[in-house]
PDB file of C-alpha atoms in Angstrom:
ATOM      1  CA  MET A   1      -9.876 -50.056 -25.042  1.00  0.00           C
ATOM      2  CA  PHE A   2      -6.665 -49.718 -27.194  1.00  0.00           C
ATOM      3  CA  PHE A   3      -8.940 -48.267 -30.162  1.00  0.00           C
ATOM      4  CA  TYR A   4     -11.558 -46.193 -26.952  1.00  0.00           C
ATOM      5  CA  LEU A   5      -8.155 -44.627 -25.671  1.00  0.00           C
ATOM      6  CA  LEU A   6      -6.781 -42.988 -29.082  1.00  0.00           C
ATOM      7  CA  TRP A   7     -10.153 -41.815 -29.049  1.00  0.00           C
ATOM      8  CA  ILE A   8     -10.167 -40.462 -26.266  1.00  0.00           C
ATOM      9  CA  LEU A   9      -6.586 -39.036 -26.366  1.00  0.00           C
ATOM     10  CA  SER A  10      -6.798 -37.697 -30.151  1.00  0.00           C
ATOM     11  CA  PHE A  11     -10.984 -35.967 -28.256  1.00  0.00           C
ATOM     12  CA  LEU A  12      -8.309 -34.122 -25.241  1.00  0.00           C
ATOM     13  CA  THR A  13      -5.798 -33.585 -28.422  1.00  0.00           C
ATOM     14  CA  ILE A  14      -8.105 -31.384 -30.852  1.00  0.00           C
ATOM     15  CA  PHE A  15      -9.846 -29.864 -27.433  1.00  0.00           C
ATOM     16  CA  THR A  16      -7.134 -28.332 -26.534  1.00  0.00           C
ATOM     17  CA  THR A  17      -5.764 -27.034 -29.370  1.00  0.00           C
ATOM     18  CA  THR A  18      -9.825 -25.480 -30.737  1.00  0.00           C
ATOM     19  CA  ILE A  19      -8.877 -24.137 -26.924  1.00  0.00           C
ATOM     20  CA  THR A  20      -5.881 -22.892 -28.118  1.00  0.00           C
ATOM     21  CA  SER A  21      -6.629 -21.607 -30.954  1.00  0.00           C
ATOM     22  CA  GLU A  22      -9.491 -19.265 -29.685  1.00  0.00           C
ATOM     23  CA  SER A  23      -7.339 -18.668 -26.355  1.00  0.00           C
ATOM     24  CA  ASN A  24      -4.205 -17.215 -29.810  1.00  0.00           C
ATOM     25  CA  GLU A  25      -7.067 -15.598 -31.698  1.00  0.00           C
ATOM     26  CA  PHE A  26      -8.288 -13.955 -28.146  1.00  0.00           C
ATOM     27  CA  TYR A  27      -5.086 -11.856 -27.669  1.00  0.00           C
ATOM     28  CA  LEU A  28      -3.669 -11.338 -31.017  1.00  0.00           C
ATOM     29  CA  GLU A  29      -7.260  -9.664 -31.508  1.00  0.00           C
ATOM     30  CA  GLN A  30      -6.312  -7.502 -28.163  1.00  0.00           C
ATOM     31  CA  LYS A  31      -3.237  -6.501 -29.519  1.00  0.00           C
ATOM     32  CA  ASN A  32      -4.225  -5.710 -32.958  1.00  0.00           C
ATOM     33  CA  ARG A  33      -7.224  -2.815 -31.106  1.00  0.00           C
ATOM     34  CA  LEU A  34      -4.570  -1.822 -29.006  1.00  0.00           C
ATOM     35  CA  LEU A  35      -3.441   0.048 -32.343  1.00  0.00           C
ATOM     36  CA  ASP A  36      -6.498   1.076 -33.296  1.00  0.00           C
ATOM     37  CA  SER A  37      -6.713   5.806 -33.598  1.00  0.00           C
ATOM     38  CA  ASP A  38      -9.894   5.185 -31.496  1.00  0.00           C
ATOM     39  CA  PRO A  39      -9.139   6.156 -26.972  1.00  0.00           C
ATOM     40  CA  LYS A  40     -12.625   4.034 -26.721  1.00  0.00           C
ATOM     41  CA  VAL A  41     -10.989   1.201 -28.851  1.00  0.00           C
ATOM     42  CA  VAL A  42      -7.854   1.301 -26.659  1.00  0.00           C
ATOM     43  CA  ARG A  43      -9.565   0.848 -24.256  1.00  0.00           C
ATOM     44  CA  ASP A  44     -11.996  -1.470 -24.154  1.00  0.00           C
ATOM     45  CA  ALA A  45      -8.832  -4.495 -25.481  1.00  0.00           C
ATOM     46  CA  ILE A  46      -7.274  -2.450 -22.835  1.00  0.00           C
ATOM     47  CA  ASP A  47     -10.257  -3.674 -20.186  1.00  0.00           C
ATOM     48  CA  ARG A  48     -10.544  -7.274 -21.993  1.00  0.00           C
ATOM     49  CA  LEU A  49      -7.031  -8.260 -21.097  1.00  0.00           C
ATOM     50  CA  ALA A  50      -7.074  -7.288 -17.924  1.00  0.00           C
ATOM     51  CA  PHE A  51      -9.965  -9.050 -16.685  1.00  0.00           C
ATOM     52  CA  VAL A  52      -9.601 -12.123 -17.592  1.00  0.00           C
ATOM     53  CA  ARG A  53      -7.442 -14.733 -15.637  1.00  0.00           C
ATOM     54  CA  SER A  54      -3.971 -14.830 -17.159  1.00  0.00           C
ATOM     55  CA  SER A  55      -0.833 -12.565 -17.006  1.00  0.00           C
ATOM     56  CA  ARG A  56      -0.148 -13.127 -21.061  1.00  0.00           C
ATOM     57  CA  GLY A  57      -1.281  -9.892 -22.127  1.00  0.00           C
ATOM     58  CA  VAL A  58       0.612  -7.664 -19.445  1.00  0.00           C
ATOM     59  CA  ARG A  59       3.462  -7.048 -22.411  1.00  0.00           C
ATOM     60  CA  ASP A  60       0.436  -5.479 -24.692  1.00  0.00           C
ATOM     61  CA  ILE A  61      -0.817  -3.296 -22.412  1.00  0.00           C
ATOM     62  CA  LEU A  62       2.243  -1.642 -21.348  1.00  0.00           C
ATOM     63  CA  GLN A  63       3.454  -1.147 -24.910  1.00  0.00           C
ATOM     64  CA  ALA A  64       0.082   1.141 -25.135  1.00  0.00           C
ATOM     65  CA  LEU A  65       1.064   3.218 -21.860  1.00  0.00           C
ATOM     66  CA  GLU A  66       4.504   3.012 -23.351  1.00  0.00           C
ATOM     67  CA  GLY A  67       2.795   4.642 -26.297  1.00  0.00           C
ATOM     68  CA  ALA A  68       5.275   6.065 -29.624  1.00  0.00           C
ATOM     69  CA  PRO A  69       7.571   8.686 -27.772  1.00  0.00           C
ATOM     70  CA  ASN A  70       9.452   9.654 -30.726  1.00  0.00           C
ATOM     71  CA  PHE A  71       5.866  10.680 -32.855  1.00  0.00           C
ATOM     72  CA  PRO A  72       4.420  13.569 -30.049  1.00  0.00           C
ATOM     73  CA  ASP A  73       0.831  13.431 -32.146  1.00  0.00           C
ATOM     74  CA  SER A  74       0.328  10.200 -32.025  1.00  0.00           C
ATOM     75  CA  PRO A  75      -3.097   8.879 -31.236  1.00  0.00           C
ATOM     76  CA  LEU A  76      -1.406   6.628 -29.157  1.00  0.00           C
ATOM     77  CA  ASN A  77       0.132   9.110 -26.236  1.00  0.00           C
ATOM     78  CA  SER A  78      -3.878  10.316 -25.582  1.00  0.00           C
ATOM     79  CA  PRO A  79      -3.220  10.893 -21.754  1.00  0.00           C
ATOM     80  CA  ALA A  80      -6.905   8.363 -21.678  1.00  0.00           C
ATOM     81  CA  ILE A  81      -4.682   5.375 -22.764  1.00  0.00           C
ATOM     82  CA  LYS A  82      -1.989   6.148 -20.852  1.00  0.00           C
ATOM     83  CA  PHE A  83      -4.832   6.564 -17.358  1.00  0.00           C
ATOM     84  CA  TYR A  84      -6.286   2.472 -19.029  1.00  0.00           C
ATOM     85  CA  ALA A  85      -3.045   1.379 -19.030  1.00  0.00           C
ATOM     86  CA  ALA A  86      -2.089   2.795 -15.509  1.00  0.00           C
ATOM     87  CA  GLN A  87      -4.951   1.636 -13.715  1.00  0.00           C
ATOM     88  CA  ALA A  88      -4.443  -2.611 -15.607  1.00  0.00           C
ATOM     89  CA  LEU A  89      -1.024  -3.205 -14.350  1.00  0.00           C
ATOM     90  CA  GLY A  90      -2.036  -1.978 -11.585  1.00  0.00           C
ATOM     91  CA  LYS A  91      -4.258  -5.025 -11.101  1.00  0.00           C
ATOM     92  CA  LYS A  92      -2.421  -7.267 -13.061  1.00  0.00           C
ATOM     93  CA  GLY A  93       0.368  -7.222 -10.255  1.00  0.00           C
ATOM     94  CA  GLU A  94       3.299  -8.606 -12.315  1.00  0.00           C
ATOM     95  CA  SER A  95       6.738  -6.857 -10.863  1.00  0.00           C
ATOM     96  CA  ILE A  96       7.760  -6.378 -14.205  1.00  0.00           C
ATOM     97  CA  VAL A  97       5.987  -3.524 -15.184  1.00  0.00           C
ATOM     98  CA  ILE A  98       7.436  -1.556 -12.650  1.00  0.00           C
ATOM     99  CA  SER A  99      10.338  -0.029 -14.245  1.00  0.00           C
ATOM    100  CA  PRO A 100       8.887   0.318 -17.073  1.00  0.00           C
ATOM    101  CA  ILE A 101       6.334   2.396 -16.105  1.00  0.00           C
ATOM    102  CA  ILE A 102       8.634   5.288 -13.546  1.00  0.00           C
ATOM    103  CA  GLU A 103       9.573   5.517 -16.943  1.00  0.00           C
ATOM    104  CA  VAL A 104       7.272   6.809 -18.342  1.00  0.00           C
ATOM    105  CA  TYR A 105       5.661   8.655 -15.199  1.00  0.00           C
ATOM    106  CA  LYS A 106       9.374  10.732 -14.700  1.00  0.00           C
ATOM    107  CA  ARG A 107       9.122  11.548 -18.831  1.00  0.00           C
ATOM    108  CA  ASP A 108       5.779  12.495 -18.969  1.00  0.00           C
ATOM    109  CA  CYS A 109       5.306  13.629 -15.555  1.00  0.00           C
ATOM    110  CA  ASN A 110       7.437  17.155 -17.265  1.00  0.00           C
ATOM    111  CA  LYS A 111       4.188  18.312 -18.556  1.00  0.00           C
ATOM    112  CA  ILE A 112       2.546  19.321 -15.553  1.00  0.00           C
ATOM    113  CA  THR A 113       2.523  22.067 -13.765  1.00  0.00           C
ATOM    114  CA  GLU A 114       0.513  23.957 -11.123  1.00  0.00           C
ATOM    115  CA  ARG A 115      -2.623  25.512 -11.134  1.00  0.00           C
ATOM    116  CA  THR A 116      -2.369  29.191 -11.088  1.00  0.00           C
ATOM    117  CA  LEU A 117      -5.929  29.133  -9.488  1.00  0.00           C
ATOM    118  CA  SER A 118      -5.635  30.819  -5.715  1.00  0.00           C
ATOM    119  CA  LYS A 119      -8.829  27.843  -5.239  1.00  0.00           C
ATOM    120  CA  ARG A 120      -9.878  25.286  -6.338  1.00  0.00           C
ATOM    121  CA  LYS A 121     -13.402  24.373  -7.902  1.00  0.00           C
ATOM    122  CA  LEU A 122     -15.354  21.806  -9.896  1.00  0.00           C
ATOM    123  CA  THR A 123     -15.800  23.773 -12.793  1.00  0.00           C
ATOM    124  CA  ASP A 124     -11.326  24.441 -13.539  1.00  0.00           C
ATOM    125  CA  PRO A 125     -10.630  25.329 -16.583  1.00  0.00           C
ATOM    126  CA  VAL A 126      -9.507  21.527 -18.963  1.00  0.00           C
ATOM    127  CA  SER A 127     -11.812  21.271 -21.647  1.00  0.00           C
ATOM    128  CA  ASP A 128      -9.073  18.936 -23.617  1.00  0.00           C
ATOM    129  CA  SER A 129      -6.878  16.792 -22.656  1.00  0.00           C
ATOM    130  CA  LYS A 130      -3.485  19.305 -23.092  1.00  0.00           C
ATOM    131  CA  ASN A 131      -4.032  21.162 -20.101  1.00  0.00           C
ATOM    132  CA  THR A 132      -1.526  20.418 -17.564  1.00  0.00           C
ATOM    133  CA  LYS A 133      -2.639  21.322 -14.010  1.00  0.00           C
ATOM    134  CA  SER A 134      -6.124  20.619 -13.549  1.00  0.00           C
ATOM    135  CA  PRO A 135      -7.598  16.399 -13.217  1.00  0.00           C
ATOM    136  CA  TYR A 136     -10.865  17.722 -13.588  1.00  0.00           C
ATOM    137  CA  PHE A 137     -11.802  16.770 -17.424  1.00  0.00           C
ATOM    138  CA  TYR A 138     -15.872  17.326 -19.021  1.00  0.00           C
ATOM    139  CA  GLY A 139     -16.951  14.142 -21.020  1.00  0.00           C
ATOM    140  CA  GLU A 140     -15.179  10.776 -21.322  1.00  0.00           C
ATOM    141  CA  GLY A 141     -12.284  10.025 -23.035  1.00  0.00           C
ATOM    142  CA  GLU A 142     -10.708  13.278 -21.548  1.00  0.00           C
ATOM    143  CA  HIS A 143      -7.839  12.138 -19.797  1.00  0.00           C
ATOM    144  CA  ASN A 144      -5.785  14.307 -18.834  1.00  0.00           C
ATOM    145  CA  ILE A 145      -1.251  13.518 -18.268  1.00  0.00           C
ATOM    146  CA  VAL A 146      -2.134  15.149 -14.341  1.00  0.00           C
ATOM    147  CA  LEU A 147      -5.191  11.949 -13.775  1.00  0.00           C
ATOM    148  CA  ALA A 148      -2.272   9.420 -16.157  1.00  0.00           C
ATOM    149  CA  CYS A 149       0.179  10.122 -14.581  1.00  0.00           C
ATOM    150  CA  GLY A 150      -1.620   9.816 -11.104  1.00  0.00           C
ATOM    151  CA  GLU A 151      -2.617   6.891 -11.688  1.00  0.00           C
ATOM    152  CA  MET A 152       0.377   5.374 -12.355  1.00  0.00           C
ATOM    153  CA  LEU A 153       1.581   6.335  -9.259  1.00  0.00           C
ATOM    154  CA  ARG A 154      -1.768   4.325  -7.975  1.00  0.00           C
ATOM    155  CA  ALA A 155      -0.545   1.615  -9.881  1.00  0.00           C
ATOM    156  CA  LEU A 156       2.656   1.038  -7.986  1.00  0.00           C
ATOM    157  CA  GLY A 157       1.117   1.486  -4.921  1.00  0.00           C
ATOM    158  CA  GLU A 158      -0.702  -1.658  -5.837  1.00  0.00           C
ATOM    159  CA  LEU A 159       2.143  -3.051  -7.127  1.00  0.00           C
ATOM    160  CA  PRO A 160       5.190  -5.891  -5.561  1.00  0.00           C
ATOM    161  CA  TYR A 161       6.821  -3.840  -3.006  1.00  0.00           C
ATOM    162  CA  ARG A 162      10.238  -2.286  -4.734  1.00  0.00           C
ATOM    163  CA  GLU A 163      12.729   0.173  -2.902  1.00  0.00           C
ATOM    164  CA  ASP A 164      12.709   2.336  -6.554  1.00  0.00           C
ATOM    165  CA  SER A 165       8.849   2.685  -6.114  1.00  0.00           C
ATOM    166  CA  PHE A 166       9.026   3.376  -3.096  1.00  0.00           C
ATOM    167  CA  THR A 167      10.995   5.852  -3.788  1.00  0.00           C
ATOM    168  CA  VAL A 168       9.640   8.054  -6.916  1.00  0.00           C
ATOM    169  CA  LEU A 169       6.185   8.235  -4.514  1.00  0.00           C
ATOM    170  CA  LYS A 170       7.561   9.191  -2.135  1.00  0.00           C
ATOM    171  CA  ALA A 171       9.541  12.742  -4.524  1.00  0.00           C
ATOM    172  CA  ALA A 172       5.915  12.599  -5.396  1.00  0.00           C
ATOM    173  CA  LEU A 173       4.701  13.239  -2.188  1.00  0.00           C
ATOM    174  CA  GLU A 174       6.058  16.806  -2.707  1.00  0.00           C
ATOM    175  CA  PHE A 175       5.542  17.027  -6.481  1.00  0.00           C
ATOM    176  CA  PRO A 176       3.873  20.752  -7.634  1.00  0.00           C
ATOM    177  CA  ASN A 177       0.585  19.811  -7.985  1.00  0.00           C
ATOM    178  CA  PHE A 178      -1.750  18.964  -6.142  1.00  0.00           C
ATOM    179  CA  TYR A 179      -2.968  15.706  -8.085  1.00  0.00           C
ATOM    180  CA  ILE A 180       0.171  14.453  -8.196  1.00  0.00           C
ATOM    181  CA  ARG A 181       1.339  14.791  -4.126  1.00  0.00           C
ATOM    182  CA  SER A 182      -3.106  13.430  -3.640  1.00  0.00           C
ATOM    183  CA  SER A 183      -2.031  10.356  -5.934  1.00  0.00           C
ATOM    184  CA  ALA A 184       1.337   9.632  -4.264  1.00  0.00           C
ATOM    185  CA  ALA A 185      -0.146   9.658  -0.670  1.00  0.00           C
ATOM    186  CA  ASP A 186      -2.723   6.873  -2.369  1.00  0.00           C
ATOM    187  CA  GLY A 187      -0.147   5.648  -3.730  1.00  0.00           C
ATOM    188  CA  LEU A 188       1.985   5.303   0.107  1.00  0.00           C
ATOM    189  CA  TYR A 189      -1.330   3.141   1.306  1.00  0.00           C
ATOM    190  CA  TYR A 190      -1.459   0.785  -1.227  1.00  0.00           C
ATOM    191  CA  THR A 191       1.433  -0.309  -0.461  1.00  0.00           C
ATOM    192  CA  GLU A 192       0.226  -0.885   3.597  1.00  0.00           C
ATOM    193  CA  ARG A 193       3.555  -0.029   4.861  1.00  0.00           C
ATOM    194  CA  LYS A 194       3.807   1.357   8.406  1.00  0.00           C
ATOM    195  CA  GLU A 195       6.483   3.991   7.341  1.00  0.00           C
ATOM    196  CA  SER A 196       4.407   5.990   5.126  1.00  0.00           C
ATOM    197  CA  ILE A 197       2.208   6.611   8.496  1.00  0.00           C
ATOM    198  CA  SER A 198       5.902   9.168   9.149  1.00  0.00           C
ATOM    199  CA  LEU A 199       5.406  10.189   5.027  1.00  0.00           C
ATOM    200  CA  LEU A 200       2.734  11.313   5.020  1.00  0.00           C
ATOM    201  CA  THR A 201       2.164  13.292   8.923  1.00  0.00           C
ATOM    202  CA  ASN A 202       4.805  15.552   7.668  1.00  0.00           C
ATOM    203  CA  GLN A 203       3.680  15.519   4.269  1.00  0.00           C
ATOM    204  CA  LEU A 204      -0.065  16.663   6.340  1.00  0.00           C
ATOM    205  CA  GLY A 205       1.629  19.413   7.810  1.00  0.00           C
ATOM    206  CA  LYS A 206       3.072  21.363   5.070  1.00  0.00           C
ATOM    207  CA  GLU A 207       0.284  20.770   2.916  1.00  0.00           C
ATOM    208  CA  THR A 208      -1.631  23.788   1.921  1.00  0.00           C
ATOM    209  CA  ASP A 209      -4.238  22.191  -0.681  1.00  0.00           C
ATOM    210  CA  SER A 210      -7.632  21.459   0.710  1.00  0.00           C
ATOM    211  CA  TYR A 211      -7.843  18.413  -1.614  1.00  0.00           C
ATOM    212  CA  ALA A 212      -4.600  17.404  -1.486  1.00  0.00           C
ATOM    213  CA  LYS A 213      -4.679  17.522   2.489  1.00  0.00           C
ATOM    214  CA  VAL A 214      -8.002  15.295   3.093  1.00  0.00           C
ATOM    215  CA  MET A 215      -6.548  13.133   0.184  1.00  0.00           C
ATOM    216  CA  ILE A 216      -3.499  11.947   2.179  1.00  0.00           C
ATOM    217  CA  LEU A 217      -5.743  12.042   5.782  1.00  0.00           C
ATOM    218  CA  SER A 218      -7.842   9.088   4.123  1.00  0.00           C
ATOM    219  CA  ALA A 219      -4.038   8.091   3.490  1.00  0.00           C
ATOM    220  CA  ILE A 220      -3.113   8.284   6.738  1.00  0.00           C
ATOM    221  CA  LEU A 221      -6.522   6.561   8.186  1.00  0.00           C
ATOM    222  CA  GLY A 222      -6.349   3.749   5.946  1.00  0.00           C
ATOM    223  CA  LEU A 223      -2.650   2.458   8.032  1.00  0.00           C
ATOM    224  CA  GLU A 224      -4.008   3.396  10.790  1.00  0.00           C
ATOM    225  CA  ARG A 225      -7.401   2.618  11.043  1.00  0.00           C
ATOM    226  CA  LEU A 226      -7.980   4.487  14.493  1.00  0.00           C
ATOM    227  CA  PRO A 227     -10.408   6.864  15.940  1.00  0.00           C
ATOM    228  CA  ASN A 228      -8.166   9.556  16.152  1.00  0.00           C
ATOM    229  CA  ALA A 229      -7.144  13.141  15.760  1.00  0.00           C
ATOM    230  CA  ASN A 230      -6.861  12.352  11.822  1.00  0.00           C
ATOM    231  CA  PHE A 231     -10.413  10.675  11.952  1.00  0.00           C
ATOM    232  CA  ARG A 232     -12.473  13.983  13.368  1.00  0.00           C
ATOM    233  CA  GLN A 233     -10.424  15.819  10.575  1.00  0.00           C
ATOM    234  CA  ILE A 234     -11.993  13.748   8.716  1.00  0.00           C
ATOM    235  CA  LEU A 235     -15.177  14.596   9.493  1.00  0.00           C
ATOM    236  CA  GLU A 236     -14.769  18.877   9.579  1.00  0.00           C
ATOM    237  CA  TYR A 237     -14.187  17.960   5.795  1.00  0.00           C
ATOM    238  CA  LEU A 238     -17.181  16.248   5.360  1.00  0.00           C
ATOM    239  CA  GLN A 239     -18.711  19.723   6.406  1.00  0.00           C
ATOM    240  CA  SER A 240     -17.217  21.215   3.781  1.00  0.00           C
ATOM    241  CA  LYS A 241     -18.790  23.920   0.786  1.00  0.00           C
ATOM    242  CA  ASP A 242     -16.594  21.245  -1.715  1.00  0.00           C
ATOM    243  CA  PRO A 243     -18.936  18.816  -2.862  1.00  0.00           C
ATOM    244  CA  GLU A 244     -15.411  16.670  -4.097  1.00  0.00           C
ATOM    245  CA  ILE A 245     -13.719  17.445   0.140  1.00  0.00           C
ATOM    246  CA  ARG A 246     -17.499  15.973   0.626  1.00  0.00           C
ATOM    247  CA  LYS A 247     -17.035  13.293  -1.665  1.00  0.00           C
ATOM    248  CA  LYS A 248     -13.422  12.395  -0.476  1.00  0.00           C
ATOM    249  CA  SER A 249     -14.129  12.809   2.729  1.00  0.00           C
ATOM    250  CA  SER A 250     -16.894  10.490   2.964  1.00  0.00           C
ATOM    251  CA  MET A 251     -14.351   7.189   0.606  1.00  0.00           C
ATOM    252  CA  ALA A 252     -11.725   7.936   3.384  1.00  0.00           C
ATOM    253  CA  LEU A 253     -14.385   7.033   6.776  1.00  0.00           C
ATOM    254  CA  THR A 254     -14.341   4.165   4.440  1.00  0.00           C
ATOM    255  CA  ARG A 255     -10.517   2.794   4.905  1.00  0.00           C
ATOM    256  CA  LEU A 256     -10.850   2.782   8.741  1.00  0.00           C
ATOM    257  CA  ARG A 257     -13.727   0.285   8.260  1.00  0.00           C
ATOM    258  CA  LEU A 258     -15.228   1.273  11.768  1.00  0.00           C
ATOM    259  CA  GLY A 259     -19.292   1.070  12.296  1.00  0.00           C
ATOM    260  CA  ILE A 260     -18.033   4.152  14.491  1.00  0.00           C
ATOM    261  CA  ALA A 261     -17.541   6.248  11.830  1.00  0.00           C
ATOM    262  CA  ALA A 262     -21.851   5.125  10.413  1.00  0.00           C
ATOM    263  CA  PRO A 263     -23.797   7.902  12.703  1.00  0.00           C
ATOM    264  CA  TYR A 264     -21.610  10.567  10.885  1.00  0.00           C
ATOM    265  CA  LEU A 265     -21.601   9.781   7.448  1.00  0.00           C
ATOM    266  CA  LYS A 266     -25.668   9.119   7.453  1.00  0.00           C
ATOM    267  CA  LYS A 267     -25.601  12.998   9.463  1.00  0.00           C
ATOM    268  CA  ALA A 268     -24.051  13.659   6.043  1.00  0.00           C
ATOM    269  CA  ILE A 269     -26.568  11.639   3.771  1.00  0.00           C
ATOM    270  CA  GLU A 270     -29.556  13.674   5.181  1.00  0.00           C
ATOM    271  CA  ILE A 271     -28.656  16.489   4.102  1.00  0.00           C
ATOM    272  CA  GLU A 272     -26.279  16.263   0.773  1.00  0.00           C
ATOM    273  CA  ASN A 273     -27.651  18.400  -1.826  1.00  0.00           C
ATOM    274  CA  GLU A 274     -25.250  16.988  -5.521  1.00  0.00           C
ATOM    275  CA  PRO A 275     -26.736  14.471  -6.804  1.00  0.00           C
ATOM    276  CA  ASP A 276     -22.775  12.030  -7.561  1.00  0.00           C
ATOM    277  CA  VAL A 277     -21.705  13.010  -3.253  1.00  0.00           C
ATOM    278  CA  LEU A 278     -25.257  11.765  -2.289  1.00  0.00           C
ATOM    279  CA  GLN A 279     -24.571   8.134  -4.307  1.00  0.00           C
ATOM    280  CA  GLN A 280     -20.996   7.937  -3.344  1.00  0.00           C
ATOM    281  CA  MET A 281     -22.042   8.465   0.452  1.00  0.00           C
ATOM    282  CA  GLN A 282     -24.539   5.408   0.227  1.00  0.00           C
ATOM    283  CA  GLU A 283     -22.606   3.667  -0.795  1.00  0.00           C
ATOM    284  CA  ASP A 284     -20.128   4.333   1.011  1.00  0.00           C
ATOM    285  CA  TYR A 285     -22.472   4.078   4.668  1.00  0.00           C
ATOM    286  CA  SER A 286     -23.745   0.558   2.662  1.00  0.00           C
ATOM    287  CA  ARG A 287     -19.633  -0.422   2.689  1.00  0.00           C
ATOM    288  CA  ILE A 288     -19.072   0.691   7.117  1.00  0.00           C
ATOM    289  CA  THR A 289     -21.907  -0.691   8.310  1.00  0.00           C
ATOM    290  CA  ALA A 290     -21.457  -3.699   7.011  1.00  0.00           C
ATOM    291  CA  PHE A 291     -18.117  -3.416   8.908  1.00  0.00           C
ATOM    292  CA  GLN A 292     -20.081  -3.394  11.960  1.00  0.00           C
ATOM    293  CA  PRO A 293     -20.134  -6.765  14.240  1.00  0.00           C
ATOM    294  CA  PRO A 294     -24.186  -7.867  14.022  1.00  0.00           C
ATOM    295  CA  GLY A 295     -26.513  -7.588  17.136  1.00  0.00           C
TER     296      GLY A 295
END
């Protein structure tokens, strides 16, 4: 009996050591891949660390977000890397990353300016990651610093509540770039704090950009969850000439989480001619109808 127990103990020791060894090898591999010069490789490493149950890789993802500030031309400072790192950190939910994210956001947002176009178009002149005015891009990996900073704000909203992160979100709601203001609205929505409603409502009254307006309305709608005047305004944006506005309006209706929005979205689907907008509307329609109680 003694030898049998000894054999079991030995087997468990070997098994545990093997698991730990494989785990160590996995994290070491991802740590090394985070230093790769190819943003696609770094993104894959971030994704692998983001979707494991352990939070062991959080500090490594944070280092990817911070990049190499003393070497501006380093590929480690790629906005695409910052974008995916911020997204992953928001999902991991560890409060230790809040202060560093705020620091990186404040450092990088200084590079951002407002776009000069009088009216936003889907073909805003963005051809590479160096553009500091618009978040729109043409291809995979061409994320610019606007998108990256926007994702940092969303992450701050998803992470555990803290006064300093809430202060950053409030300030960003008046940032001189429409996409940053929109991202701040999203961040405030993710905090799920009712006091955000008055802040968003106040900014809505001053907002002049249609994209930012619909995003602020989306945040308010998600926090209020009432079929009120804000809901009716979203329905108006659902008929916009701008496909991106229609798409964002459709997504906003899912935040209401009420079946009352279904008939309006169904009608919009019937006349939609942009494939990506149509796909988004169909997905949103499925979500909205799922909210309805069985008849």
